[in-house]
mmCIF file of C-alpha atoms in Angstrom:
data_model
loop_
_atom_site.group_PDB
_atom_site.id
_atom_site.type_symbol
_atom_site.label_atom_id
_atom_site.label_comp_id
_atom_site.label_asym_id
_atom_site.label_seq_id
_atom_site.Cartn_x
_atom_site.Cartn_y
_atom_site.Cartn_z
ATOM 1 C CA MET A 1 -8.341 -11.323 -19.769
ATOM 2 C CA SER A 2 -10.139 -10.376 -16.661
ATOM 3 C CA THR A 3 -12.571 -7.474 -16.677
ATOM 4 C CA SER A 4 -11.983 -6.460 -13.082
ATOM 5 C CA LYS A 5 -10.398 -3.134 -12.340
ATOM 6 C CA PRO A 6 -6.711 -2.810 -11.569
ATOM 7 C CA TYR A 7 -5.929 -2.398 -7.862
ATOM 8 C CA ALA A 8 -4.745 1.255 -8.717
ATOM 9 C CA ALA A 9 -8.355 2.114 -9.606
ATOM 10 C CA THR A 10 -9.885 0.566 -6.481
ATOM 11 C CA VAL A 11 -7.142 1.361 -3.770
ATOM 12 C CA PHE A 12 -8.910 4.711 -2.768
ATOM 13 C CA PRO A 13 -12.339 3.320 -1.861
ATOM 14 C CA TRP A 14 -10.424 0.311 -0.314
ATOM 15 C CA LEU A 15 -8.626 2.615 1.964
ATOM 16 C CA ARG A 16 -11.693 4.612 3.058
ATOM 17 C CA ALA A 17 -13.552 1.353 3.671
ATOM 18 C CA ASN A 18 -10.660 0.134 5.961
ATOM 19 C CA LEU A 19 -9.387 3.478 7.522
ATOM 20 C CA GLY A 20 -12.204 5.916 7.481
ATOM 21 C CA LYS A 21 -13.808 8.270 5.001
ATOM 22 C CA ASN A 22 -11.140 11.053 5.713
ATOM 23 C CA CYS A 23 -7.999 9.047 5.713
ATOM 24 C CA LEU A 24 -7.168 10.219 2.095
ATOM 25 C CA GLY A 25 -7.028 13.989 3.286
ATOM 26 C CA VAL A 26 -3.201 13.880 3.474
ATOM 27 C CA LEU A 27 -2.647 12.900 -0.068
ATOM 28 C CA THR A 28 -1.380 15.419 -2.536
ATOM 29 C CA GLY A 29 -1.566 14.846 -6.129
ATOM 30 C CA THR A 30 1.826 13.349 -6.341
ATOM 31 C CA ASP A 31 1.185 11.234 -3.432
ATOM 32 C CA ALA A 32 -1.937 9.803 -4.752
ATOM 33 C CA ARG A 33 -0.255 8.712 -8.101
ATOM 34 C CA ALA A 34 2.547 7.333 -6.059
ATOM 35 C CA LEU A 35 0.197 5.356 -4.015
ATOM 36 C CA GLN A 36 -1.510 3.884 -6.969
ATOM 37 C CA ALA A 37 1.906 2.879 -8.475
ATOM 38 C CA ALA A 38 2.760 1.289 -5.287
ATOM 39 C CA VAL A 39 -0.349 -0.834 -4.910
ATOM 40 C CA GLN A 40 0.398 -2.174 -8.638
ATOM 41 C CA ILE A 41 3.960 -2.964 -7.523
ATOM 42 C CA ALA A 42 2.673 -4.777 -4.479
ATOM 43 C CA GLU A 43 0.536 -6.888 -6.738
ATOM 44 C CA LEU A 44 3.444 -7.497 -8.920
ATOM 45 C CA TYR A 45 5.526 -8.709 -5.909
ATOM 46 C CA ALA A 46 2.873 -11.336 -5.068
ATOM 47 C CA TYR A 47 4.131 -13.138 -8.388
ATOM 48 C CA ASP A 48 7.704 -11.851 -8.577
ATOM 49 C CA ARG A 49 9.627 -11.870 -5.429
ATOM 50 C CA ARG A 50 12.911 -10.656 -6.895
ATOM 51 C CA PRO A 51 14.486 -7.902 -4.635
ATOM 52 C CA GLN A 52 14.309 -5.478 -7.390
ATOM 53 C CA VAL A 53 10.454 -5.399 -7.211
ATOM 54 C CA ALA A 54 10.498 -4.722 -3.459
ATOM 55 C CA VAL A 55 13.037 -1.974 -4.036
ATOM 56 C CA ALA A 56 10.920 -0.427 -6.779
ATOM 57 C CA PHE A 57 8.039 -0.382 -4.111
ATOM 58 C CA GLY A 58 10.249 1.340 -1.677
ATOM 59 C CA THR A 59 11.474 3.816 -4.173
ATOM 60 C CA VAL A 60 7.907 4.975 -5.060
ATOM 61 C CA VAL A 61 6.740 4.940 -1.358
ATOM 62 C CA LYS A 62 9.734 7.148 -0.321
ATOM 63 C CA SER A 63 8.503 9.784 -3.069
ATOM 64 C CA MET A 64 5.461 10.208 -1.035
ATOM 65 C CA GLN A 65 5.247 12.768 1.986
ATOM 66 C CA PRO A 66 6.200 10.955 5.260
ATOM 67 C CA GLN A 67 2.791 11.487 6.712
ATOM 68 C CA ALA A 68 1.200 9.835 3.667
ATOM 69 C CA ARG A 69 3.372 6.669 3.632
ATOM 70 C CA GLU A 70 1.138 4.899 6.151
ATOM 71 C CA LEU A 71 -1.431 4.520 3.553
ATOM 72 C CA ALA A 72 1.001 2.764 1.190
ATOM 73 C CA TYR A 73 1.698 0.442 4.056
ATOM 74 C CA HIS A 74 -1.968 -0.531 4.465
ATOM 75 C CA ALA A 75 -2.506 -0.579 0.656
ATOM 76 C CA ILE A 76 -0.317 -3.595 0.449
ATOM 77 C CA ALA A 77 -3.226 -5.647 1.838
ATOM 78 C CA HIS A 78 -5.453 -4.615 -0.867
ATOM 79 C CA PRO A 79 -3.800 -6.954 -3.506
ATOM 80 C CA ARG A 80 -2.118 -9.128 -1.122
ATOM 81 C CA ASP A 81 -2.966 -9.967 2.611
ATOM 82 C CA TRP A 82 -2.938 -8.287 5.912
ATOM 83 C CA THR A 83 -0.027 -10.404 6.883
ATOM 84 C CA ASP A 84 2.056 -9.494 3.955
ATOM 85 C CA ARG A 85 2.422 -5.549 4.857
ATOM 86 C CA GLU A 86 5.087 -5.903 7.447
ATOM 87 C CA THR A 87 7.251 -8.309 5.360
ATOM 88 C CA MET A 88 7.105 -6.381 2.199
ATOM 89 C CA TRP A 89 7.732 -3.045 4.061
ATOM 90 C CA VAL A 90 10.800 -4.384 5.483
ATOM 91 C CA GLU A 91 12.060 -5.915 2.251
ATOM 92 C CA ALA A 92 11.385 -2.704 0.544
ATOM 93 C CA GLY A 93 13.896 -1.007 3.069
ATOM 94 C CA LEU A 94 11.437 1.379 4.443
ATOM 95 C CA ASP A 95 11.285 2.616 8.124
ATOM 96 C CA LYS A 96 8.735 1.454 10.633
ATOM 97 C CA ILE A 97 5.697 3.766 10.956
ATOM 98 C CA PRO A 98 5.198 4.869 14.419
ATOM 99 C CA ASN A 99 1.705 4.611 15.750
ATOM 100 C CA SER A 100 0.270 2.949 12.542
ATOM 101 C CA ARG A 101 -3.545 2.666 12.625
ATOM 102 C CA ARG A 102 -5.246 -0.662 12.567
ATOM 103 C CA CYS A 103 -7.682 -1.152 9.835
ATOM 104 C CA LYS A 104 -11.124 -1.902 10.417
ATOM 105 C CA PHE A 105 -11.321 -5.232 9.037
ATOM 106 C CA GLU A 106 -7.870 -6.457 9.915
ATOM 107 C CA SER A 107 -7.496 -9.824 11.511
#
């Protein structure tokens, strides 16, 4: 078994590195936990592409405040790839985020 940390444990520093040190200011305690759950589901979706997994991601993201959901969109790239964000977001049944920021290291 790998000794690397789960994505839920590393998503906050990863987002700060990509979106800036103050990007997490919008998160409530509930949002933070939902974001951690969402990033773990995004990792699962890389291995299990059943629609139910995408729906689970969407359900968790919808539990976040609307202004915090952009962080979940970008967090998809943490366990996956930059190009996977849009596809997973749509498959999860989530609405497009207007004026989404561009990550620092996004290709």
